[in-house]
């Protein structure tokens, strides 16, 4: 059975803004990889974001 999220635990999805969503879509379109995997930001996405945003 799946564990329910406790009130203190939030997923990345709950904290994303519109800008983050656009960045994630751009990353996924450019690389073909997922920006968020199992509720966590991937290293490839983090590196890509630093490269793009400086």
PDB file of C-alpha atoms in Angstrom, residues 14-51:
ATOM      1  CA  UNK A  14       2.834  21.433  -4.804  1.00  0.00           C
ATOM      2  CA  UNK A  15       5.624  24.024  -4.768  1.00  0.00           C
ATOM      3  CA  UNK A  16       6.080  24.703  -8.492  1.00  0.00           C
ATOM      4  CA  UNK A  17       5.243  28.057 -10.029  1.00  0.00           C
ATOM      5  CA  UNK A  18       4.208  28.803 -13.607  1.00  0.00           C
ATOM      6  CA  UNK A  19       7.817  29.779 -14.415  1.00  0.00           C
ATOM      7  CA  UNK A  20       9.058  26.450 -13.051  1.00  0.00           C
ATOM      8  CA  UNK A  21       6.496  24.584 -15.133  1.00  0.00           C
ATOM      9  CA  UNK A  22       7.631  26.387 -18.291  1.00  0.00           C
ATOM     10  CA  UNK A  23      11.289  25.612 -17.516  1.00  0.00           C
ATOM     11  CA  UNK A  24      10.450  21.963 -16.895  1.00  0.00           C
ATOM     12  CA  UNK A  25       8.549  21.732 -20.184  1.00  0.00           C
ATOM     13  CA  UNK A  26      11.453  23.361 -22.058  1.00  0.00           C
ATOM     14  CA  UNK A  27      13.927  20.944 -20.462  1.00  0.00           C
ATOM     15  CA  UNK A  28      11.788  17.931 -21.335  1.00  0.00           C
ATOM     16  CA  UNK A  29      11.308  19.145 -24.926  1.00  0.00           C
ATOM     17  CA  UNK A  30      15.034  19.839 -25.436  1.00  0.00           C
ATOM     18  CA  UNK A  31      16.448  16.737 -23.772  1.00  0.00           C
ATOM     19  CA  UNK A  32      13.670  14.161 -23.856  1.00  0.00           C
ATOM     20  CA  UNK A  33      14.300  13.555 -20.141  1.00  0.00           C
ATOM     21  CA  UNK A  34      12.063  14.146 -17.135  1.00  0.00           C
ATOM     22  CA  UNK A  35      12.749  17.228 -14.989  1.00  0.00           C
ATOM     23  CA  UNK A  36      11.061  15.710 -11.930  1.00  0.00           C
ATOM     24  CA  UNK A  37      11.473  12.023 -11.107  1.00  0.00           C
ATOM     25  CA  UNK A  38       9.734  10.393  -8.160  1.00  0.00           C
ATOM     26  CA  UNK A  39       8.955  13.788  -6.650  1.00  0.00           C
ATOM     27  CA  UNK A  40      12.510  15.116  -6.834  1.00  0.00           C
ATOM     28  CA  UNK A  41      14.284  17.440  -9.231  1.00  0.00           C
ATOM     29  CA  UNK A  42      16.778  15.483 -11.339  1.00  0.00           C
ATOM     30  CA  UNK A  43      20.483  16.333 -11.444  1.00  0.00           C
ATOM     31  CA  UNK A  44      20.336  16.727 -15.225  1.00  0.00           C
ATOM     32  CA  UNK A  45      17.516  19.270 -14.826  1.00  0.00           C
ATOM     33  CA  UNK A  46      19.400  21.134 -12.080  1.00  0.00           C
ATOM     34  CA  UNK A  47      22.529  21.329 -14.240  1.00  0.00           C
ATOM     35  CA  UNK A  48      20.500  22.419 -17.282  1.00  0.00           C
ATOM     36  CA  UNK A  49      18.725  25.104 -15.258  1.00  0.00           C
ATOM     37  CA  UNK A  50      22.041  26.509 -13.981  1.00  0.00           C
ATOM     38  CA  UNK A  51      23.381  26.539 -17.547  1.00  0.00           C
TER      39      UNK A  51
END
